Coordinates of C-alpha atoms and ligand atoms in Angstrom, one line a residue:
X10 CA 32.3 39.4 -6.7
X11 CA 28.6 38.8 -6.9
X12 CA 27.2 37.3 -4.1
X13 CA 26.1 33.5 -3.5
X14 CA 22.2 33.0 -4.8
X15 CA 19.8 33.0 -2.3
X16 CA 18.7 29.3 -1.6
X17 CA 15.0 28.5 -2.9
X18 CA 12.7 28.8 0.6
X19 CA 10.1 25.4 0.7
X20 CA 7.6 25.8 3.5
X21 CA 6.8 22.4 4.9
X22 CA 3.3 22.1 6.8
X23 CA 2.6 18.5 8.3
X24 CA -0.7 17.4 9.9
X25 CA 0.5 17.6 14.1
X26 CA 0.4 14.2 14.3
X27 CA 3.7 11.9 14.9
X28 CA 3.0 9.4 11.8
X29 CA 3.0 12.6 9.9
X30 CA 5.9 15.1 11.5
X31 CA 8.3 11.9 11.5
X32 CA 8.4 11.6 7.7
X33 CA 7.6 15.0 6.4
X34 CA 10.8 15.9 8.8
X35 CA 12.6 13.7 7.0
X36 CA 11.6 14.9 3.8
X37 CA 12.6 18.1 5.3
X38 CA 16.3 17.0 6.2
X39 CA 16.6 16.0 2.6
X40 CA 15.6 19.1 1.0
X41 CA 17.5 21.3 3.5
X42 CA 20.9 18.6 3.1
X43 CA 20.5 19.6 -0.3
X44 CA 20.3 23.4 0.4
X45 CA 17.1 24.7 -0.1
X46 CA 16.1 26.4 2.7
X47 CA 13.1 25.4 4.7
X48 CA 10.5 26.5 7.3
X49 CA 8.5 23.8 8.9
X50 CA 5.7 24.7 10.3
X51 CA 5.1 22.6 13.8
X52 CA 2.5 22.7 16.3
X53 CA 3.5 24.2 19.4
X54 CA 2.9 20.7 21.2
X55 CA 4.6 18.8 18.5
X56 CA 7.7 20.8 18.7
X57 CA 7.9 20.9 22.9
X58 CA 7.8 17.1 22.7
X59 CA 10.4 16.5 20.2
X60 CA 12.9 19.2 21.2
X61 CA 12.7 17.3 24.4
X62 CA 15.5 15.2 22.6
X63 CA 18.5 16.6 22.2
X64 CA 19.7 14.8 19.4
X65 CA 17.1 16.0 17.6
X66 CA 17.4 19.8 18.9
X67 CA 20.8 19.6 17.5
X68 CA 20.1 18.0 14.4
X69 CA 18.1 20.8 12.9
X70 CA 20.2 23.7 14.7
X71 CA 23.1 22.2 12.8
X72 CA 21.0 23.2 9.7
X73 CA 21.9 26.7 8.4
X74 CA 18.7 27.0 6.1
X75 CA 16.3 25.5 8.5
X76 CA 13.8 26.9 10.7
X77 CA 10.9 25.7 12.5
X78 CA 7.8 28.0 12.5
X79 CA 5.7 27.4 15.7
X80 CA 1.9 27.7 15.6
X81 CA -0.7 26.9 18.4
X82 CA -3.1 24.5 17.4
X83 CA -6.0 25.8 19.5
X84 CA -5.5 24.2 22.3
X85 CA -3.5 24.6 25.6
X86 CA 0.2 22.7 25.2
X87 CA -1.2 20.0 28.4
X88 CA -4.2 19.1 26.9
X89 CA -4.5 15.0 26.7
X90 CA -5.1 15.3 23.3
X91 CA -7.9 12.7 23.7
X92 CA -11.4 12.6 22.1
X93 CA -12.6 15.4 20.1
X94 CA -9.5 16.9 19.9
X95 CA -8.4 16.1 16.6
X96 CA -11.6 18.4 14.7
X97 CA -10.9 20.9 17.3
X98 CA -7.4 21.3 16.2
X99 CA -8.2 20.9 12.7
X100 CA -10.1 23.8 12.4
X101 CA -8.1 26.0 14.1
X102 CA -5.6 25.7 12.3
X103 CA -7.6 25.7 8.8
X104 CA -8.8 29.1 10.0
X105 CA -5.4 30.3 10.6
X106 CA -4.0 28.8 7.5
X107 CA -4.7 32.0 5.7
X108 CA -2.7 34.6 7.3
X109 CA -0.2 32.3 8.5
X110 CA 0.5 32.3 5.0
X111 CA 0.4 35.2 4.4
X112 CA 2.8 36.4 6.9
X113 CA 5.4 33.7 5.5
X114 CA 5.2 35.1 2.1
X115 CA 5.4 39.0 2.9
X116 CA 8.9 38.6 5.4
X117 CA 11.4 40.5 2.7
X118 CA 14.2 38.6 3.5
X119 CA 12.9 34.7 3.3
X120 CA 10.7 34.9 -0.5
X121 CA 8.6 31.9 -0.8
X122 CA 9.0 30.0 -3.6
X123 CA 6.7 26.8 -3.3
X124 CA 5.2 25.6 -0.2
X125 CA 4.4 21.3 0.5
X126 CA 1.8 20.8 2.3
X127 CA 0.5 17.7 3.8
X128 CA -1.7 15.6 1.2
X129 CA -5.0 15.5 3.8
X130 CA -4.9 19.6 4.2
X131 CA -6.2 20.0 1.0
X132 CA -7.4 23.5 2.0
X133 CA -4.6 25.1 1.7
X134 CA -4.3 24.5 -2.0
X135 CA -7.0 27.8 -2.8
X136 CA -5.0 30.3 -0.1
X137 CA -1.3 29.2 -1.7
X138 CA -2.6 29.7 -5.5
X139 CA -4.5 33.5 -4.0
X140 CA -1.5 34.0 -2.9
X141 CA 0.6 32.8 -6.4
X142 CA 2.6 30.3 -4.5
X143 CA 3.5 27.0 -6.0
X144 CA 2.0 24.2 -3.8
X145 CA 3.2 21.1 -4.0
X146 CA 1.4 17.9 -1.6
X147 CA 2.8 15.2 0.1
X148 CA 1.1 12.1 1.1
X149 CA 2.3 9.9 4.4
X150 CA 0.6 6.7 3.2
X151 CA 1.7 4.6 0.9
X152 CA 1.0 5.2 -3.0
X153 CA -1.6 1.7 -3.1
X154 CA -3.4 3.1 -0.5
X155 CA -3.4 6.4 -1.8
X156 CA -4.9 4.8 -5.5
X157 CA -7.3 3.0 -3.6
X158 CA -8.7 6.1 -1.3
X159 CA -8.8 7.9 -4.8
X160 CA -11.0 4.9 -6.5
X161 CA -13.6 5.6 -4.3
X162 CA -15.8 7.3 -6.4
X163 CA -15.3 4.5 -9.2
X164 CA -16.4 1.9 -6.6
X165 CA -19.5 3.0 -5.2
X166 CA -20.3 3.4 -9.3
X167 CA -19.6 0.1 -10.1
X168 CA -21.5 -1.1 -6.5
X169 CA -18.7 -2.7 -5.2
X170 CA -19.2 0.2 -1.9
X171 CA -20.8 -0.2 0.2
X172 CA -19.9 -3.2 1.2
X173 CA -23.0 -5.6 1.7
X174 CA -22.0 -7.2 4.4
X175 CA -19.4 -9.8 6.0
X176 CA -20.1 -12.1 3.2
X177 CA -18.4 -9.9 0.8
X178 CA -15.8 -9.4 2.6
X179 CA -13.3 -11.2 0.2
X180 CA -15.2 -10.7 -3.0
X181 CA -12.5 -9.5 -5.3
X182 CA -12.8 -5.5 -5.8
X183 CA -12.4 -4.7 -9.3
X184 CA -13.1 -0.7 -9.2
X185 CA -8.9 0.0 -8.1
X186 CA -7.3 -0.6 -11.7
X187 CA -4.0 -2.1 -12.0
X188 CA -4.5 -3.9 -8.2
X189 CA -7.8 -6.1 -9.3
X190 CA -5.6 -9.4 -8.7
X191 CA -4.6 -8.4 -4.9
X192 CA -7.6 -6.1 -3.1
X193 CA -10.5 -7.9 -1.5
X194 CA -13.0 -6.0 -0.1
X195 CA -11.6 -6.7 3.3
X196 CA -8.5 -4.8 2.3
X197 CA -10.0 -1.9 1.1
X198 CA -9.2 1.1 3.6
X199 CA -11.1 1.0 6.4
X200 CA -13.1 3.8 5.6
X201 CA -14.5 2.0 3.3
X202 CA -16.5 -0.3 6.0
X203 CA -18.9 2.4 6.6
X204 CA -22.5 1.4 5.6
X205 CA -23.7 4.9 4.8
X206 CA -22.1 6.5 2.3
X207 CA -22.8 10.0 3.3
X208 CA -20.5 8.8 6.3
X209 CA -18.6 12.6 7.1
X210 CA -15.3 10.8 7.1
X211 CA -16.0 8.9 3.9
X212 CA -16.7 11.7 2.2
X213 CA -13.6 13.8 3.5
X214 CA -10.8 11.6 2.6
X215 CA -11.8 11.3 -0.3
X216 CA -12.4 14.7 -1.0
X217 CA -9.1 15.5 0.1
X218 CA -7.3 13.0 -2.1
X219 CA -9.2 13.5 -5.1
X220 CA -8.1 17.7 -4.4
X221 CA -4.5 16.3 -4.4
X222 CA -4.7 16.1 -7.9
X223 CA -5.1 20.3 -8.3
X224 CA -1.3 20.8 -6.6
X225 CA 1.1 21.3 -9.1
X226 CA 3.0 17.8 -8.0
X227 CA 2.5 15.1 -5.5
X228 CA 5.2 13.3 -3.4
X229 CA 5.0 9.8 -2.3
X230 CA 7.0 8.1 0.5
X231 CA 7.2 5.6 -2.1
X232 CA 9.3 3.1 -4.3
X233 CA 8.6 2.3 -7.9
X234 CA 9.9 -0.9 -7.8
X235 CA 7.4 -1.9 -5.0
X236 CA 4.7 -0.3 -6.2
X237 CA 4.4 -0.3 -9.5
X238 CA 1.1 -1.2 -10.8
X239 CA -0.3 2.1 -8.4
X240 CA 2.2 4.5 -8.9
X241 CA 1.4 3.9 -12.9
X242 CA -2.1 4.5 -12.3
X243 CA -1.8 7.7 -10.0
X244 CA 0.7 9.0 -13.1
X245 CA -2.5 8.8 -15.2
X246 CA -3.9 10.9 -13.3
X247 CA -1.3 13.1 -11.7
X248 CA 1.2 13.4 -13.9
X249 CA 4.1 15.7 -11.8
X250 CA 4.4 12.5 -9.2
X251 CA 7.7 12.6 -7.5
X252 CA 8.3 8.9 -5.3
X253 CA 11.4 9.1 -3.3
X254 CA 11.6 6.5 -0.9
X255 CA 11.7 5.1 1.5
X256 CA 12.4 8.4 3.3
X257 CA 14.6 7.1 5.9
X258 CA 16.6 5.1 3.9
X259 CA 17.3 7.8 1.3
X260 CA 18.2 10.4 4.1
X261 CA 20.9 7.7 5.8
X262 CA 21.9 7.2 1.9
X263 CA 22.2 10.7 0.8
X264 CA 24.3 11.6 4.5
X265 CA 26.5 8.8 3.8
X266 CA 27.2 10.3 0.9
X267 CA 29.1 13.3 1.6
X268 CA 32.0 13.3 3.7
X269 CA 30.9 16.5 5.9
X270 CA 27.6 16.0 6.3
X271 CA 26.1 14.9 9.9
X272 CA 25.9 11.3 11.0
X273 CA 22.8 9.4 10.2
X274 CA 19.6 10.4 12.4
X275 CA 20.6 7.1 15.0
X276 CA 16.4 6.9 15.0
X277 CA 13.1 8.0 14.3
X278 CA 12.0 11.7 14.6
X279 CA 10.2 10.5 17.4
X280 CA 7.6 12.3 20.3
X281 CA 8.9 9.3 23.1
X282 CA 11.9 8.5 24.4
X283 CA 13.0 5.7 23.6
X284 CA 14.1 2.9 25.9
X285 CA 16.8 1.7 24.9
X286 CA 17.5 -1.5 27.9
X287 CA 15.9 -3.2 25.1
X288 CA 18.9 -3.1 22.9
X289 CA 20.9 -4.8 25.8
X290 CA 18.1 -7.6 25.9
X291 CA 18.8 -8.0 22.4
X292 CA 22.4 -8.3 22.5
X293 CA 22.0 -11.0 24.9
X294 CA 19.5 -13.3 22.8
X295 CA 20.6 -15.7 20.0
X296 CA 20.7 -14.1 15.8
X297 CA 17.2 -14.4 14.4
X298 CA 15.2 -15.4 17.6
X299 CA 12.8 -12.2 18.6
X300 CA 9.6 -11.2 17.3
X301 CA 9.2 -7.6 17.5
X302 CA 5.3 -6.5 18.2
X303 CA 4.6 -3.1 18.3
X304 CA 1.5 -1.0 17.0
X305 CA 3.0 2.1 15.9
X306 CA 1.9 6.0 17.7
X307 CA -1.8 6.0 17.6
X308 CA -3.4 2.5 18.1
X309 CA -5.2 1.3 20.8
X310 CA -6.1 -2.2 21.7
X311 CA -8.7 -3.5 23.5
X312 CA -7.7 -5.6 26.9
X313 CA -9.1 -8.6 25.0
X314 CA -7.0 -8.9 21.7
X315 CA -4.1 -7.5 24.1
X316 CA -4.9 -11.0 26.3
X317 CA -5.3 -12.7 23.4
X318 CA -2.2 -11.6 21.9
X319 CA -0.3 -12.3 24.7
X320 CA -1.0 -15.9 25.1
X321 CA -0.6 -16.1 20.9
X322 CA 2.6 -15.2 21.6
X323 CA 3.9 -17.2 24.8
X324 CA 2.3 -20.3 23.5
X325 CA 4.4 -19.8 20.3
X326 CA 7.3 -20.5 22.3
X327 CA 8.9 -17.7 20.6
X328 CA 10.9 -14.7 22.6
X329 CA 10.0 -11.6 22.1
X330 CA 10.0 -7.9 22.4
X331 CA 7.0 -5.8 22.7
X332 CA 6.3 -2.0 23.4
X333 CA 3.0 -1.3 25.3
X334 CA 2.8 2.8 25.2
X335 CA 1.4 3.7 28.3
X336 CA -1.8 5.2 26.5
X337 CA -2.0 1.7 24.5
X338 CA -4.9 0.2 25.7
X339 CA -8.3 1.4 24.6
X340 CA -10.0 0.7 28.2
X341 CA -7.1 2.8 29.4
X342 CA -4.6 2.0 32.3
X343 CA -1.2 0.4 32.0
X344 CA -1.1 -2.6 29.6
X345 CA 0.4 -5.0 32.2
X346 CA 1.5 -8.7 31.9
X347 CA -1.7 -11.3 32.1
X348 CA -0.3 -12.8 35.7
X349 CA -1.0 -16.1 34.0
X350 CA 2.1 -15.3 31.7
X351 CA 4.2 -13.6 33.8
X352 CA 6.2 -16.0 34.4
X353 CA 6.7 -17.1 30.8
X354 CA 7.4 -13.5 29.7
X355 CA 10.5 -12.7 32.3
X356 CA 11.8 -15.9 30.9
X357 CA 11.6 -15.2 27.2
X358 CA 10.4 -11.2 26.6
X359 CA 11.1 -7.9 27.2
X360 CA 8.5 -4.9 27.5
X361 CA 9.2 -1.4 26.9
X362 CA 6.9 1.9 26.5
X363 CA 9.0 3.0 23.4
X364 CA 11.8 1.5 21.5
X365 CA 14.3 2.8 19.1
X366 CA 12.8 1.1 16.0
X367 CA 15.0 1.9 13.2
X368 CA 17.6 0.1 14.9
X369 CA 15.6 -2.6 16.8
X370 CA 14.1 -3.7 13.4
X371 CA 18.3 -4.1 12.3
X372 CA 19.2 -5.5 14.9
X373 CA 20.4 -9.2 14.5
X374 CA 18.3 -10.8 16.9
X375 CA 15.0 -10.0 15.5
X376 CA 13.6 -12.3 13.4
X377 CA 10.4 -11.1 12.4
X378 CA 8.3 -7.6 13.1
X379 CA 4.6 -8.4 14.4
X380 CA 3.4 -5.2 13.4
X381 CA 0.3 -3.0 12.5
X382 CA 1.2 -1.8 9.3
X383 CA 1.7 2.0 9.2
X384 CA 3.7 2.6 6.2
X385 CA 6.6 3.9 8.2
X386 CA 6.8 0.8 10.3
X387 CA 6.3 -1.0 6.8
X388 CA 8.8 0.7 5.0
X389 CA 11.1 0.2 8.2
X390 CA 10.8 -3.5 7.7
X391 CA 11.0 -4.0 4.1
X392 CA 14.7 -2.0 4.2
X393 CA 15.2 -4.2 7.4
X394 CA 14.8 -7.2 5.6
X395 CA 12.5 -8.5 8.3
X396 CA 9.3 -10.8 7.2
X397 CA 6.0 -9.3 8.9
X398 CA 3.4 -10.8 10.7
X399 CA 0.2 -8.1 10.1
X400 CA -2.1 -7.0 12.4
X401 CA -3.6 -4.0 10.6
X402 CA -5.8 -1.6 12.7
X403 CA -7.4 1.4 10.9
X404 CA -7.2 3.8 7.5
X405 CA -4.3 2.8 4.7
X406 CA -3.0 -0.5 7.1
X407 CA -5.7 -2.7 5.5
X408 CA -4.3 -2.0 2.3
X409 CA -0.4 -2.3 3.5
X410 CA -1.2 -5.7 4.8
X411 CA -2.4 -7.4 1.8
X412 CA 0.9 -6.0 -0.1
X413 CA 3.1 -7.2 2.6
X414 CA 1.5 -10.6 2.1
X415 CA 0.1 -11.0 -1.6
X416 CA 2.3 -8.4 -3.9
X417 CA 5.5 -8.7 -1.9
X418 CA 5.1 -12.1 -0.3
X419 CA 7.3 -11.0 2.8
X420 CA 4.7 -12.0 5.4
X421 CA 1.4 -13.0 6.4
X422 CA -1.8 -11.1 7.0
X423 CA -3.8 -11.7 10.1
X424 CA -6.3 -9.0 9.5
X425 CA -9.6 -9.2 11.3
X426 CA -8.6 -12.4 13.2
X427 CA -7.0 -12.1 17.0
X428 CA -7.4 -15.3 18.3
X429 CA -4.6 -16.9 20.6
X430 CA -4.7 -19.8 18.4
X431 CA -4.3 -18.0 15.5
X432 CA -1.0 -15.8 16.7
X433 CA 0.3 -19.0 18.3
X434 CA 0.5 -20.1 14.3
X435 CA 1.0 -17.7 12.4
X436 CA 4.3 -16.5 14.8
X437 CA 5.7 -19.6 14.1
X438 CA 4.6 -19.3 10.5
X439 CA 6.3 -15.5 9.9
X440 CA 9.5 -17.2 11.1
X441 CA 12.4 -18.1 8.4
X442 CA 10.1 -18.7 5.4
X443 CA 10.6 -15.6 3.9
X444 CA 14.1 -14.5 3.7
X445 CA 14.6 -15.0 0.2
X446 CA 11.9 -12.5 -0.5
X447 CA 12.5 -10.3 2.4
X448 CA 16.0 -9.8 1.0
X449 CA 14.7 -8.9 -2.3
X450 CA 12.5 -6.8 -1.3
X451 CA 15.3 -4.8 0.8
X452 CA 17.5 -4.8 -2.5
X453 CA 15.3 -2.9 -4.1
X454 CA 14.1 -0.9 -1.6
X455 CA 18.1 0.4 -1.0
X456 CA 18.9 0.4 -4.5
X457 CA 15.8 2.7 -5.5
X458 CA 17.7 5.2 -2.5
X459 CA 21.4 5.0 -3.7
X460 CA 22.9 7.3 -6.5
X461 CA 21.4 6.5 -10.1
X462 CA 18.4 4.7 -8.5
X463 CA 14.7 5.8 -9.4
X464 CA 14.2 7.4 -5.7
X465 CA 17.8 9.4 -5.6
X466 CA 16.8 10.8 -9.8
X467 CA 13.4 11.4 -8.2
X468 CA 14.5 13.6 -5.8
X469 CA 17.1 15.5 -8.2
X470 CA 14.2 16.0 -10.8
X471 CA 11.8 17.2 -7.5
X472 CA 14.8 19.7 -6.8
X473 CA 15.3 21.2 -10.2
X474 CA 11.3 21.6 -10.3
X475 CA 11.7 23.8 -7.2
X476 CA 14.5 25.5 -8.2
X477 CA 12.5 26.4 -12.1
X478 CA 10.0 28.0 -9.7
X479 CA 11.9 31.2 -9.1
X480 CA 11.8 32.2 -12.4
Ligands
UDX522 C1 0.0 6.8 11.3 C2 -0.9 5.7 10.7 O1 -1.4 4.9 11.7 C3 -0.3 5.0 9.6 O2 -1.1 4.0 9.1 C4 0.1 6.0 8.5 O3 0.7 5.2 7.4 C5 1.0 7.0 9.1 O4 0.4 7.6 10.2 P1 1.5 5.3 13.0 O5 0.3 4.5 13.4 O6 2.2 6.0 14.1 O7 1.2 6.4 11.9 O8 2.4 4.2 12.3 P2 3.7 4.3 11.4 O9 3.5 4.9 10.1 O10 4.2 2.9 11.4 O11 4.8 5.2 12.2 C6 5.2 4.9 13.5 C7 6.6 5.4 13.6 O12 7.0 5.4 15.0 C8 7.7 4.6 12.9 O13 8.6 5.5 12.2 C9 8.4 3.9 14.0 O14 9.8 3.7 13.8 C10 8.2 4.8 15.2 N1 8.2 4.0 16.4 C11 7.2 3.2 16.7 C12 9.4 4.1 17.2 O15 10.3 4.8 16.9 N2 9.3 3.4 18.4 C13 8.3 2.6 18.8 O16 8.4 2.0 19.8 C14 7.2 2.5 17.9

């Protein structure tokens, strides 16, 4: 009896940075489920945090084609991770990226046959192809953002970048093709608020998503039914575009699936614990009465929109649940209550450091998500069916906001405002009027994830793709 073909071997290489890991794991989980075996590569620091958490340690062991590969990303495991750090760890790992390939693809007994790399490390698109291995890029943001990053160069053509100033803030940008009746300047990514084009930053996004287009296919954490007009306009350009999501959703639909496979992931493939005395509170409030405010991994708020915030809220009347990371505030120290509002907030909120969002966001006691708009908090809500009150901070949130609001009509946009006045309103605003929309949204957002839908063919067609390689 001939013996069963050897799996196809992906290598997986994230950015070391939690919005990243969390859904290029799940990408991972998805490809391994379906038995191609993987190696993900994680930063040393990365992978000490989350195997921290058991469930997630046994998750992947339970995996019999999946393997993490640890580097170092130049710096000691107990650094802060604060300032600079993120160049510093950039290029150390861009200068190991070359024989760290290279040792992948010489081990005789694991052949690589295409590797997917993270959509901003670009770099490694020159070493895979010396190398004669397939690369493939994935992008963590979502597929408007991604059109409008690559529309860069077409805007500062047609003068619409720089932007002159706060008066044009909400002149209509008409350099981002198929999204001219919904971008403003104002929703542009924030990149693009730089007044100097030569601005380093400026010019390396955009480097690095216009390079996108030289991997042999790109993958989007997207849904074709919610984002049509972009995903069109990226196909122009990049024809081998594979949108599969939302990633979370499709994992929890393909698991469900098959009678042996493992339970659902219960939550995010997250660097915190979660505390989860926040569920209890929940139980013990009435169906569709909490606003959920969190910011996501990264943001920081200064103490006066925190203040500001805070009173927004407890003026609404509304309760509420809210997770204050300890590293949340930009002035540093521990985001504690105003003592003005203490009072109010024992009475009608609860505050934890991390919460189990997945769930949270499903839970029948939240009503609405005030949130900052990372796509994977975004895409969390949209399958949630929650309505979203947006409080974008930085890069691709600008743009998820105005979809949330103006393409989708599931929430309002807050963006560049934090005023107590304003929160106080607009809270009571997100509340109930959009649940005919929010549930549409969410149907097509689960149907593009079940079997025959355009995210579950998507991923079949990505898998056959792979699988052609090894000939
Ligand atoms: C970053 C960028 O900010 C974001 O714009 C980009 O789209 C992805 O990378 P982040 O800011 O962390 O990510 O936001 P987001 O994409 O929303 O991811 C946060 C993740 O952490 C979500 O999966 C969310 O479920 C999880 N989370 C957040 C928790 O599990 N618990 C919490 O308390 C807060």
């Amino acid at each position: 009896m001939d013996p069963p073909p050897v799996p196809p071997h992906i290598v997986i290489f994230p950015l070391a940075a939690q919005g990243h890991v969390n859904s290029m794991l799940k990408l991972a989980e998805l490809l391994t489920f379906s038995g191609l075996r993987i190696t993900f590569i994680n930063s040393e620091h990365i992978h000490h945090r989350l195997l921290q958490h058991a469930d997630i340690q046994a998750r992947f062991v339970a995996y019999p084609y999946f393997r993490f590969k640890i580097i170092s990303d130049g710096l000691p495991i107990d650094h802060p991770r604060t300032g600079n750090h993120f160049m510093t760890a950039f290029n150390y790992v861009k200068s190991i990226t070359k024989p760290l390939f290279e040792e992948l693809v010489a081990a005789p007994d694991r052949p690589v046959t295409c590797i997917i790399v993270d959509g901003i490390l670009t770099f490694t698109i020159d070493v895979a192809r010396d190398l004669g291995v397939p690369i493939i890029a994935f992008r963590t943001i979502s597929a408007s953002s991604f059109w409008a990053y690559f529309c860069i160069p077409r805007m500062i053509e047609k003068g619409e970048l720089p932007i002159k100033g706060d008066e044009d803030m909400d002149h209509i940008v008409t350099g981002v093709p198929g999204m001219q009746d919904i971008l403003r300047c104002r929703d542009l990514p924030s990149v693009c608020r730089v007044s100097d084009l030569s601005d380093w930053f400026l010019q390396y996004v955009t480097t690095q998503t216009l390079q996108t287009a030289r991997a042999r296919a790109l993958i989007l954490n997207s849904v074709d039914q919610l984002e049509g007009p972009a995903i069109s306009q990226i196909r122009t350009h990049i024809p081998n575009l594979y949108t599969i999501g939302p990633l979370h959703s499709h994992l929890k639909s393909r698991l469900s699936s098959s009678p042996s496979s493992p339970p659902p992931p219960s939550a995010s493939n997250s660097l915190w614990e979660a505390d989860r005395s926040c569920i209890s509170w929940l139980d013990e409030q009435p169906p569709k009465s909490v606003i959920y405010v969190s910011f996501g991994s990264v943001t920081t708020i200064n103490r006066h929109d925190f203040t500001e915030l805070w009173h927004g809220l407890v003026n609404s009347g509304r309760r509420f649940l809210w997770v204050v990371r300890p590293d949340s505030l930009a002035e540093g120290g521990p985001g504690a209550v105003p003592e003005e509002l203490r009072e109010a907030t024992a009475e009608r909120g609860c505050v934890v450091g991390w919460a189990p969002q997945e769930e949270v966001l499903h839970h029948g006691a939240v009503a609405a998500f005030l949130t900052h708009s990372g796509w994977n908090s975004t895409l969390e809500s949209v399958v949630a069916g929650k309505p979203m009150l947006c409080w974008p901070f930085f890069a691709d949130q600008q743009v998820n906001s105005r979809l949330v609001s103006h393409a989708w009509k599931v929430g309002l946009d807050m963006k560049d405002v934090c005023d107590r006045v304003v929160v106080e309103r607009m809270a009571n605003g997100v509340m109930g009027e959009f649940a005919a929309a929010g549930a549409d949204v969410a149907r097509r957002a689960r149907e593009a994830v079940s079997e025959g839908g355009s995210s579950w063919d998507n991923l079949d067609r990505l898998i056959e793709d792979i699988r052609s390689m090894r000939t």
